[in-house]
Coordinates of C-alpha atoms in Angstrom, one line a residue:
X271 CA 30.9 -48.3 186.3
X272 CA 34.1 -49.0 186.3
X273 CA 36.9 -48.4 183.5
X274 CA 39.6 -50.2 182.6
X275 CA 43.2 -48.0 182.3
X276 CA 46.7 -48.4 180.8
X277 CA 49.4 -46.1 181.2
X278 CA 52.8 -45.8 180.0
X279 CA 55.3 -42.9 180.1
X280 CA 56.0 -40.6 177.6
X281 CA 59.2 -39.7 175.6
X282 CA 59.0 -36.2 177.6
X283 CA 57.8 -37.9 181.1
X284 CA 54.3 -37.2 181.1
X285 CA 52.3 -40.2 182.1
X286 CA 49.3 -41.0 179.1
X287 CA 46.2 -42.6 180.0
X288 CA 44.8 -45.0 177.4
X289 CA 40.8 -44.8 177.8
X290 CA 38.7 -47.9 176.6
X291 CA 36.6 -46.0 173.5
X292 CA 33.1 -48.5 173.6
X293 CA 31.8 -50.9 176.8
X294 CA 30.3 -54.1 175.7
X295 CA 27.4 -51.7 175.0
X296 CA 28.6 -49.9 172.5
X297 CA 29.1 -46.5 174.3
X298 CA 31.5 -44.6 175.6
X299 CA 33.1 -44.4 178.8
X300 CA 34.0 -41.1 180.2
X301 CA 36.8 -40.5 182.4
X302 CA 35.4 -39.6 186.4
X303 CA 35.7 -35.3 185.9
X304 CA 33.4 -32.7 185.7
X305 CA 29.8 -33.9 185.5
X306 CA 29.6 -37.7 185.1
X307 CA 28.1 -38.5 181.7
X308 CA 25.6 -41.5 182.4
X309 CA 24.7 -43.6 178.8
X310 CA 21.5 -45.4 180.0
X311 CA 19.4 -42.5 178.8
X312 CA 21.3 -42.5 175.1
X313 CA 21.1 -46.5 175.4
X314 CA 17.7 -46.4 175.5
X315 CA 17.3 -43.0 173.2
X316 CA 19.4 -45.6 170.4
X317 CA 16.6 -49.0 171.3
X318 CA 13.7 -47.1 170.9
X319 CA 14.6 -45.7 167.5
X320 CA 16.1 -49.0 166.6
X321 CA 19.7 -47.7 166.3
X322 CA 23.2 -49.3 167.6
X323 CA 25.4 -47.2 168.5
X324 CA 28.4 -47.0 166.1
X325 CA 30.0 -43.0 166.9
X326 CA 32.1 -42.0 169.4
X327 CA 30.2 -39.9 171.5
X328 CA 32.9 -36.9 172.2
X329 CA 30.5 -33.6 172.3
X330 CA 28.6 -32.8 175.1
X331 CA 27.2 -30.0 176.6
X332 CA 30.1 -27.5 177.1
X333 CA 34.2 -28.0 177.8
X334 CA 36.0 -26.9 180.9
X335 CA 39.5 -26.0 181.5
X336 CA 39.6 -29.3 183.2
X337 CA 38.5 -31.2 179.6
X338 CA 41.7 -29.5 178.5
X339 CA 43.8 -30.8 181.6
X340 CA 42.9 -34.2 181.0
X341 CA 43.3 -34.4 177.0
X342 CA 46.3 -32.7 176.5
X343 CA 48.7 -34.0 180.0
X344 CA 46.7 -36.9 180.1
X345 CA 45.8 -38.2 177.2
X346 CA 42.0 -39.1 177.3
X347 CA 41.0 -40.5 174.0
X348 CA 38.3 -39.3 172.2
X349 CA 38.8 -35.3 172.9
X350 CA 36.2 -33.6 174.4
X351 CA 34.2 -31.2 172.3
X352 CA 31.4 -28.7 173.2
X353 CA 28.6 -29.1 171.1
X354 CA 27.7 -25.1 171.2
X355 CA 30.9 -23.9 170.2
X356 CA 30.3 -26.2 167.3
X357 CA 27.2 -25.2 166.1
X358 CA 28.4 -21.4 166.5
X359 CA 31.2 -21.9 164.2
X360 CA 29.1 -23.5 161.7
X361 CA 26.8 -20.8 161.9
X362 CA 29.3 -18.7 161.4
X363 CA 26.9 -15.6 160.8
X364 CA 28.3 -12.2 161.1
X365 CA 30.3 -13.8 158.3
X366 CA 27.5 -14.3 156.3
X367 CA 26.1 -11.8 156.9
X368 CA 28.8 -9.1 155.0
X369 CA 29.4 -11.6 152.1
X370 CA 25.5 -12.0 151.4
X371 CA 24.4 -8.4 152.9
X372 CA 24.6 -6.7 149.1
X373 CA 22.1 -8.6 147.7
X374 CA 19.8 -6.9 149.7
X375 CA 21.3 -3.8 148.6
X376 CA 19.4 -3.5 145.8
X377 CA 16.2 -4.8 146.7
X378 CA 15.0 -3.8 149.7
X379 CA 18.2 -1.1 150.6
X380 CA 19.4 -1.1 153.6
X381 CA 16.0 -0.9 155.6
X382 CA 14.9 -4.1 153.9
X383 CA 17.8 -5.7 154.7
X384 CA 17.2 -4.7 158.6
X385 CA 14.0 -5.6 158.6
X386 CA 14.0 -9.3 156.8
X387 CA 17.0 -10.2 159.2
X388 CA 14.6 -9.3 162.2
X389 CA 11.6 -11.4 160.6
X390 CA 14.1 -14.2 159.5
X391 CA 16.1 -14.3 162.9
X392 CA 12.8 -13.9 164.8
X393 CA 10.7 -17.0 162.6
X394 CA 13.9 -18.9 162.1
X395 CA 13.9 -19.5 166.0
X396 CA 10.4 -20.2 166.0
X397 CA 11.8 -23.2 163.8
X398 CA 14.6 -24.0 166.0
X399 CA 12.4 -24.3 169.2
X400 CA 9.6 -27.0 167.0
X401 CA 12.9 -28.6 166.1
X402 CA 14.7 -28.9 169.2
X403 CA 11.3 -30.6 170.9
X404 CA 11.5 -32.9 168.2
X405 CA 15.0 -33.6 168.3
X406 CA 14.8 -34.2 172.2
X407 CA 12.4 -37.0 170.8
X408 CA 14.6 -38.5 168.5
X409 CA 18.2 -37.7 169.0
X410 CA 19.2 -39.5 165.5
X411 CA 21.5 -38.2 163.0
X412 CA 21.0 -36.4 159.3
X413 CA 22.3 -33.5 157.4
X414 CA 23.0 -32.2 154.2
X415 CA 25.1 -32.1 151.0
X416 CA 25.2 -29.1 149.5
X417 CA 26.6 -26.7 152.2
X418 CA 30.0 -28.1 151.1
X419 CA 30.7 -26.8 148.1
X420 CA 28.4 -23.9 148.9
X421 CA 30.6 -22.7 151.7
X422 CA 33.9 -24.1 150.0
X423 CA 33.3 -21.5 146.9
X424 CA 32.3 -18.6 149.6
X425 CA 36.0 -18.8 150.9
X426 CA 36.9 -19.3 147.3
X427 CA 35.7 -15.8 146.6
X428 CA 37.1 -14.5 149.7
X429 CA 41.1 -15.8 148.3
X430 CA 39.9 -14.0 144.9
X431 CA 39.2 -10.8 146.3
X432 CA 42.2 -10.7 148.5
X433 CA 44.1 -11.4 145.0
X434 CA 42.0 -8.8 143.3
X435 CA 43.2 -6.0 146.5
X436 CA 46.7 -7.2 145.9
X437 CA 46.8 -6.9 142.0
X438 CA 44.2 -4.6 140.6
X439 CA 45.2 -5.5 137.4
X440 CA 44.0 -9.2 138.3
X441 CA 41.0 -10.4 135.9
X442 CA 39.2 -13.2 137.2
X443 CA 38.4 -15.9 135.3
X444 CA 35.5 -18.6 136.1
X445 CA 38.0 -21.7 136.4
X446 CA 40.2 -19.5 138.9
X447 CA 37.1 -20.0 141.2
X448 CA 36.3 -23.8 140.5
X449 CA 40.1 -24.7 141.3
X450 CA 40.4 -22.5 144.0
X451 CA 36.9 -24.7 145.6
X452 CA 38.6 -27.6 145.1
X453 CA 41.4 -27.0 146.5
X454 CA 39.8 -25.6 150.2
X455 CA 37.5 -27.9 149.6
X456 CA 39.9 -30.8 149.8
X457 CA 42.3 -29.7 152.3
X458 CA 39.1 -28.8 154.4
X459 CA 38.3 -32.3 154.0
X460 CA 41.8 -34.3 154.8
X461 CA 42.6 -31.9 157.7
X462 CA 39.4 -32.7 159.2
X463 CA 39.6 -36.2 159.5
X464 CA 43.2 -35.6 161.4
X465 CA 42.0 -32.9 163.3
X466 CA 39.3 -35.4 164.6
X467 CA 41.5 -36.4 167.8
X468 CA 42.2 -33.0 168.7
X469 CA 38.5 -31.4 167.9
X470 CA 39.1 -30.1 171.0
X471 CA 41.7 -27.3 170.0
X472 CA 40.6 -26.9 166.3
X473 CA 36.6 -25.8 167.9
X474 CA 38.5 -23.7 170.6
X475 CA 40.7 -21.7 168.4
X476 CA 38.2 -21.2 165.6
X477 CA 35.5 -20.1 168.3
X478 CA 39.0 -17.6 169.3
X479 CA 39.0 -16.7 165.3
X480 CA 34.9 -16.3 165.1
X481 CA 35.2 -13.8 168.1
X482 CA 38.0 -12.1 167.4
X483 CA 36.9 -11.4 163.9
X484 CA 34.0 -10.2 165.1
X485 CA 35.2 -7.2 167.0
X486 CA 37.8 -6.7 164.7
X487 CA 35.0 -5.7 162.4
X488 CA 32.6 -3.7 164.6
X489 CA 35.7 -1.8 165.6
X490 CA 36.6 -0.9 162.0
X491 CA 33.2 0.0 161.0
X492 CA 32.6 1.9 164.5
X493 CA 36.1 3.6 164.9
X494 CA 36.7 4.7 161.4
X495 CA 33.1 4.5 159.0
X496 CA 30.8 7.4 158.6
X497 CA 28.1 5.3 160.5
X498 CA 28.3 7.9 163.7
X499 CA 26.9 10.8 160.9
X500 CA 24.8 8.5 159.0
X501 CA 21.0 9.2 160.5
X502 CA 18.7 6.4 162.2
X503 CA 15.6 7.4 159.9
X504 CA 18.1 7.4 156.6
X505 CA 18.8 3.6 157.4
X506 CA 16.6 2.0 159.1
X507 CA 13.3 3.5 156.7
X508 CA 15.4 4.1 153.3
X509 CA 13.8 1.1 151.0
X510 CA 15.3 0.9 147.7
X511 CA 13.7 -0.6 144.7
X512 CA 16.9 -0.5 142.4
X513 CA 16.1 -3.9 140.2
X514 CA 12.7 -2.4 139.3
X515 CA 10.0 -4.8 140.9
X516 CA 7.7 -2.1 140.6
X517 CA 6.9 -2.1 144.3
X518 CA 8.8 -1.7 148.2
X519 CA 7.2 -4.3 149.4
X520 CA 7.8 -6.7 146.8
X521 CA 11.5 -5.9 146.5
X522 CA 11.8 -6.6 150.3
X523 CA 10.5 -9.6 150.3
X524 CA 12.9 -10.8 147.4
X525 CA 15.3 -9.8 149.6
X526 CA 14.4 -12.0 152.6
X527 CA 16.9 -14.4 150.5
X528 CA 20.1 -13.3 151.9
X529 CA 19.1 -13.6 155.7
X530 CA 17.5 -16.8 154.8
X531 CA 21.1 -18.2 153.7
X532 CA 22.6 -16.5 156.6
X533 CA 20.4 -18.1 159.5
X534 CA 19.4 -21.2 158.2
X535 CA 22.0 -23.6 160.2
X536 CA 20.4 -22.9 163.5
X537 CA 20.0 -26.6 163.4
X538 CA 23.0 -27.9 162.4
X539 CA 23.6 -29.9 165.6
X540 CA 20.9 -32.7 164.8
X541 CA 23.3 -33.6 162.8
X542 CA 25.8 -34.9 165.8
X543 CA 23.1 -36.1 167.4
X544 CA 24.6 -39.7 167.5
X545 CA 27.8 -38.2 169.3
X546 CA 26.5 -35.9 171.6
X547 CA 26.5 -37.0 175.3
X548 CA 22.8 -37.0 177.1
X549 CA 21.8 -36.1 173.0
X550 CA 17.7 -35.8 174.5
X551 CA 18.6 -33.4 177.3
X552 CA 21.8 -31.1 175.6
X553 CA 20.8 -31.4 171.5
X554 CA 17.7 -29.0 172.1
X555 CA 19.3 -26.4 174.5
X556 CA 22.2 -26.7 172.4
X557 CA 20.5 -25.5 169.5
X558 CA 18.5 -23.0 171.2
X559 CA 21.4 -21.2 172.9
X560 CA 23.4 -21.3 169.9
X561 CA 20.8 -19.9 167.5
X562 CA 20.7 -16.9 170.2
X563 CA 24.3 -16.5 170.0
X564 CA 24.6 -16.2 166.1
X565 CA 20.9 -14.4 165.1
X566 CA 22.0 -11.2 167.7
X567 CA 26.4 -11.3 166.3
X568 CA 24.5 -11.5 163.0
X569 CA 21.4 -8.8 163.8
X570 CA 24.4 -6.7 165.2
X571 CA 27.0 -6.9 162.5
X572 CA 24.7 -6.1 159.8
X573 CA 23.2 -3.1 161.2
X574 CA 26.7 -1.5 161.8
X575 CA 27.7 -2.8 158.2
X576 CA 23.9 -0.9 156.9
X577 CA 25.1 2.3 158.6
X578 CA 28.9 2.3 157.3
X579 CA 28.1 0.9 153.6
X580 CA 28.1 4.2 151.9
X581 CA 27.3 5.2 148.4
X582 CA 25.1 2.0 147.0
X583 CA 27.0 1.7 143.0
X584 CA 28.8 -0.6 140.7
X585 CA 31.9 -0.2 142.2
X586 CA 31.1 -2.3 145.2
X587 CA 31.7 -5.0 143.2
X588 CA 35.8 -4.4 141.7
X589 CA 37.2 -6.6 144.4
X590 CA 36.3 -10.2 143.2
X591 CA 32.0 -9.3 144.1
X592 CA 32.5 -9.3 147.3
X593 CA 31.2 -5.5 148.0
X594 CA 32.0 -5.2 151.8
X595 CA 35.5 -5.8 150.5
X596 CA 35.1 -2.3 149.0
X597 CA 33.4 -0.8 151.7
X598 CA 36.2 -2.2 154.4
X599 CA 38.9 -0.4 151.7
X600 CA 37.1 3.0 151.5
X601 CA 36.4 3.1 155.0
X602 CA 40.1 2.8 156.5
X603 CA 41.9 3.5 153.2
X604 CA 44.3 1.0 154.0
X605 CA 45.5 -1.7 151.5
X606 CA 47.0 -3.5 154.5
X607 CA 44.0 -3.6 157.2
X608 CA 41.8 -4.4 154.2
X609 CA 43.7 -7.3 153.3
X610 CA 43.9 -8.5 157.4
X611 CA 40.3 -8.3 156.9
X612 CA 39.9 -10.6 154.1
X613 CA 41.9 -13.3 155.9
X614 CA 40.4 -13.0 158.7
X615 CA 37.0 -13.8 157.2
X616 CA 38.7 -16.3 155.0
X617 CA 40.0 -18.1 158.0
X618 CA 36.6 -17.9 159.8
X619 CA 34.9 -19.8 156.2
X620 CA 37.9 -22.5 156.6
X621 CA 37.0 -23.2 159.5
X622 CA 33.6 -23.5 159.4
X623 CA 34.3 -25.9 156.2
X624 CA 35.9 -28.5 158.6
X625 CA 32.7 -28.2 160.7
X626 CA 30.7 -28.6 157.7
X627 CA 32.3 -32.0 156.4
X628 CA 30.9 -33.8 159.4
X629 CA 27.6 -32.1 158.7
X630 CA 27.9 -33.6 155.1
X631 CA 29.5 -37.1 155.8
X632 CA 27.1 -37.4 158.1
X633 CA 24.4 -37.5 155.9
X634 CA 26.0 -40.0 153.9
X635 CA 26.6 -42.0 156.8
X636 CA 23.1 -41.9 158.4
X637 CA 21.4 -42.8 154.7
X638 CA 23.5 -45.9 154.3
X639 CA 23.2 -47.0 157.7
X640 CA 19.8 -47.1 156.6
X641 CA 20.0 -48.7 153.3
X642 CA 19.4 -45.7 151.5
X643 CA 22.3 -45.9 149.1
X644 CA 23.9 -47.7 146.5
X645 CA 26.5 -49.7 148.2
X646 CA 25.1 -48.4 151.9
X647 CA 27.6 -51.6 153.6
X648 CA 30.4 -50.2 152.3
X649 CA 29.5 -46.6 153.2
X650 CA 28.4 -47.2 156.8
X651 CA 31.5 -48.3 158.0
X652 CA 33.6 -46.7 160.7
X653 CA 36.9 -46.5 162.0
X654 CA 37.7 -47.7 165.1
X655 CA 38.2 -43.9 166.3
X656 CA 34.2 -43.2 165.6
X657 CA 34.6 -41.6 161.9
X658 CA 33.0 -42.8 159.0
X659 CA 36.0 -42.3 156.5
X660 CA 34.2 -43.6 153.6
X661 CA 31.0 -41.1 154.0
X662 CA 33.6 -38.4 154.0
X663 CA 35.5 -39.3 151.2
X664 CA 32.0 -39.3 148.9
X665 CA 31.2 -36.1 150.6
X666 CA 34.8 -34.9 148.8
X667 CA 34.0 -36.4 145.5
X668 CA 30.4 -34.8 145.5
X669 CA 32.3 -31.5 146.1
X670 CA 34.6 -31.9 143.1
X671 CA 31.9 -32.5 140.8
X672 CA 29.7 -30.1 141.9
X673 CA 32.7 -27.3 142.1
X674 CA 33.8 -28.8 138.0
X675 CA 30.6 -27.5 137.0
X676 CA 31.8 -24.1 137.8
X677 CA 34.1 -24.3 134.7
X678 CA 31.5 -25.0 132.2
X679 CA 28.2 -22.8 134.0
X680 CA 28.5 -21.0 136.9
X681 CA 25.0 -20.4 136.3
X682 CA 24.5 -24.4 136.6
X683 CA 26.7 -24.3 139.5
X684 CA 24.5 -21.5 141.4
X685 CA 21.0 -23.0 140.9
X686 CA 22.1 -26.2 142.2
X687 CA 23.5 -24.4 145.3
X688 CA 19.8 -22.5 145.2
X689 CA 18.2 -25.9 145.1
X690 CA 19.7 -26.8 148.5
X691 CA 18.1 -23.7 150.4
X692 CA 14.8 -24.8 148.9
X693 CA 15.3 -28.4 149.4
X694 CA 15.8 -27.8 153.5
X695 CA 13.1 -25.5 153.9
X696 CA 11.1 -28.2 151.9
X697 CA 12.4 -30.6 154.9
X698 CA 11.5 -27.8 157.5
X699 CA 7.8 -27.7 155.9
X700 CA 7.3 -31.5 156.0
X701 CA 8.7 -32.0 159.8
X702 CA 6.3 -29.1 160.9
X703 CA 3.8 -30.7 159.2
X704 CA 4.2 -33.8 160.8
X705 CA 4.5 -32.3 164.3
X706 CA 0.9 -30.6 163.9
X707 CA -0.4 -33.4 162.4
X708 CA 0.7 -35.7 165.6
X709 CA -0.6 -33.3 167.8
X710 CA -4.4 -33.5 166.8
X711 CA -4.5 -37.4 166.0
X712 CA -4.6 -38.4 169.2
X713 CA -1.5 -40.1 170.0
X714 CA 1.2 -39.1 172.6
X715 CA 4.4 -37.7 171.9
X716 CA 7.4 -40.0 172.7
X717 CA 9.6 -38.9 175.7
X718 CA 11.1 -35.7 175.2
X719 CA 13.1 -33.4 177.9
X720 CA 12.5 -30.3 176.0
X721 CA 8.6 -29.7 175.5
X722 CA 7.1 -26.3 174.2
X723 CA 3.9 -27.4 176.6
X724 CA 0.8 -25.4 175.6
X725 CA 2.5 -22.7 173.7
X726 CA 3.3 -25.7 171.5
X727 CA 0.6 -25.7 168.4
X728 CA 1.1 -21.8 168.4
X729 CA 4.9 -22.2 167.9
X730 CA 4.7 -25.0 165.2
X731 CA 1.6 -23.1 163.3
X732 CA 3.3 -19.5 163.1
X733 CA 6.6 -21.4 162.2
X734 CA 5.0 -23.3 159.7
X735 CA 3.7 -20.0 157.8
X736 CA 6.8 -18.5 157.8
X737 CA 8.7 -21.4 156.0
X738 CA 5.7 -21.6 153.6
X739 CA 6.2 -17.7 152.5
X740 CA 10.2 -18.2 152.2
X741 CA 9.9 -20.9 150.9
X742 CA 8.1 -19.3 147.7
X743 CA 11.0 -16.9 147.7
X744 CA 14.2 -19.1 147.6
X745 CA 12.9 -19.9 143.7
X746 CA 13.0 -16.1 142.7
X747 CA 15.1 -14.1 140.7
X748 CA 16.9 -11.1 141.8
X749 CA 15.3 -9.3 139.4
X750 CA 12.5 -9.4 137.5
X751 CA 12.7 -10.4 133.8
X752 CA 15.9 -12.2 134.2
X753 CA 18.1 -13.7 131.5
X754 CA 19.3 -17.4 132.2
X755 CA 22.6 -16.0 133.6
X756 CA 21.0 -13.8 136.1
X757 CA 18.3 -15.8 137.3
X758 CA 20.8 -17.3 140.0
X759 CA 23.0 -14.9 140.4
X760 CA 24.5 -14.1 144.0
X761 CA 22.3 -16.0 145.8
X762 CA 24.2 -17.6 148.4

């Protein structure tokens, strides 16, 4: 194959190599390093599901120093991006995992919040292996909506805590919050799509940030908490019915909720599916490896927060409700390493918001490339550089109303954010479904390079009751007998 080059010289000497973006095709050609990316198998991938090709494909399976050589002193045009270091920045789960680990607090303690992550990480990759063989089927593109604001109002309360550390005498008020989602929201938003021709640094330093964060707080917690006197048996077999559900069991199982918000983007990279080079061969190890990666920093970073937490009371909650604020501030006593704490998790959710705008537009995009929307022509265009601009400017309006609402009802604004955890479990149920169904009415699967073979059925079936029984969960309250107000309280 051969490809077509221009060069010219820079203002500082450097010679820039100007790549064709699409053959006559409609794919990309590749510059001839590292392993040579061959489009027949997408080309075909794209006919049989009766797509044409319309992104840039600029992920593939992982980037080398060389990717960096070439984009950055050359010039190659669109930047490579490796689809794994995306999907472990959008999982972004030893995050979660201290911003949603107090819900389990009370329900559950800090046994049930051990044990549901194991189930949850454990079932949740049950998922991610049916999905990945299905995805190897049909490398197509989807998403969802939701997660946007969702994870725009997370950081939100991240900024309002590290205000609350600053100025005790701060008192939050509920349009503080809806302004201060906007606002990420928005810049999250604009940034990304000029960040979209150097993805290639953006993924590499907040992969830098999602690490370095991450021993930053296992150090903390190790070097400094009381975890080294706090006993195995006192953790891992202390259940705590503190809401009053009458029962340990039952109070563990409401508490399934927080892992299920933490782990449930182990399948976030369907959603690049249409930009991923070899998408039938990478997407499903891509998935896999990367759910490995987050479930065990998430597994580990709870079980050190579990063992450091302390005293479980209402004054977890002084520093804008974010309780593992508190316990960072009693544990090191430090206004300043508490507040490097906070912006380093705040940085981490900024991050993973620019990751999640091409989760959302893509949605957008993929529904009215199918005529699935009002006005789907105008929405399923794309720029000449492979972004669809207009699916990500309706992915920033639905976050402004969505984050208005926050104003009026919080309440209002958390039970549609609840929805969206139902409504993809809902999806998960429905493509299980459909998977078991296929396999007993006689027909074939399509092509696939990632096949479960005969551990297949088991897989799907054991996945499927899982998602069932969560499912059920993701509509209940935190406690029982709930007022309208605290039926959807801190829940994401």
């Amino acid at each position: 194959m051969s490809h077509s080059r221009t060069s010219e010289e820079s203002e500082q000497g450097h010679t820039h190599v100007a790549l064709p973006l699409d053959n006559e095709d409609g794919f990309l050609d590749q510059p001839e390093y590292g392993r040579k990316y061959d489009y027949t198998h997408d080309k075909k991938d794209m006919s049989r599901l009766g797509r044409r090709q319309q992104l840039k494909r600029r992920f593939k399976d992982r980037v080398s120093m060389l990717d960096y050589v070439y984009f950055y002193r050359i010039g190659t045009d669109p930047a490579p991006v490796s689809i794994a270091e995306y999907v472990v920045v959008l999982g972004n789960t030893w995050e979660f995992v201290v911003v949603t680990a107090a819900f389990s607090l009370a329900n559950g303690g800090t046994a049930g919040a051990i044990w549901t992550t194991l189930i949850v990480c454990a079932d949740m990759f049950l998922c991610v292996l049916s999905k990945a063989e299905v995805a190897s089927m049909a490398p197509t593109s989807g998403g969802w909506q939701a997660g946007m604001p969702a994870v725009a109002y997370i950081f939100a309360q991240q900024i309002l805590a590290l205000i609350s550390v600053c100025n005790p005498d701060y008192v939050l008020q509920g349009w503080h919050g809806a302004l201060m989602t906007i606002a990420s929201a928005t810049s999250a938003i604009v940034l990304s799509v000029y960040v979209m021709q150097r993805l290639t640094l953006t993924q590499g330093l907040a992969v830098a940030a999602h690490v370095i964060g991450f021993v930053a707080f296992l150090t903390v917690l190790w070097v400094k908490g009381p975890g080294s006197h706090t006993s195995a048996s006192e953790v891992l077999i202390n259940f705590e019915d503190l809401n009053g559900w009458g029962s340990y069991g039952l109070a563990t199982l409401v508490a399934i909720i927080g892992p299920i918000s933490t782990y449930i983007g182990g399948d976030s990279a369907v959603q690049l599916a249409e930009e991923l080079q070899d998408a039938n061969y990478v997407l499903p190890r891509a998935m896999v490896s990367a759910s490995a990666i987050n479930y065990v920093m998430g597994t580990v970073a709870l079980i050190t927060f579990m063992f450091n937490v302390g005293p479980i009371d209402d004054g977890l909650y002084i520093y804008g409700g974010q309780p593992w604020v508190t316990v960072i501030y009693r544990i090191t006593g430090s206004k300043a390493a508490t507040i490097m704490m906070i912006v380093i998790v705040a940085i981490n959710f900024y991050c993973l918001q620019i990751n999640m705008v091409m989760t959302s537009s893509r949605q957008v995009w993929a529904f009215a490339r199918d005529k699935g929307l009002p006005f789907s022509p105008f929405l399923a265009k794309v720029t000449p550089n492979g972004t669809p601009r207009k699916s990500v400017a309706i992915t920033l309006a639905f976050t402004i109303l969505l984050s208005l609402i926050i104003i009026g009802s919080f309440t209002a604004f958390s039970v549609i954010l609840s929805f969206g955890n139902a409504g993809i479990y809902t999806s998960y149920v429905v493509i299980l479904l459909a998977i078991i169904y296929r396999r007993f009415d006689g027909n074939k699967f399509p092509p696939t390079k990632f096949s479960l073979g005969r551990w297949g059925l088991a897989v799907n079936l054991a996945a499927l009751i899982y998602i069932s029984v969560a499912l059920v969960f993701t509509f209940f309250p935190p406690m029982p007998n709930p007022t309208p107000a605290s039926m959807w309280v801190s829940r994401e």
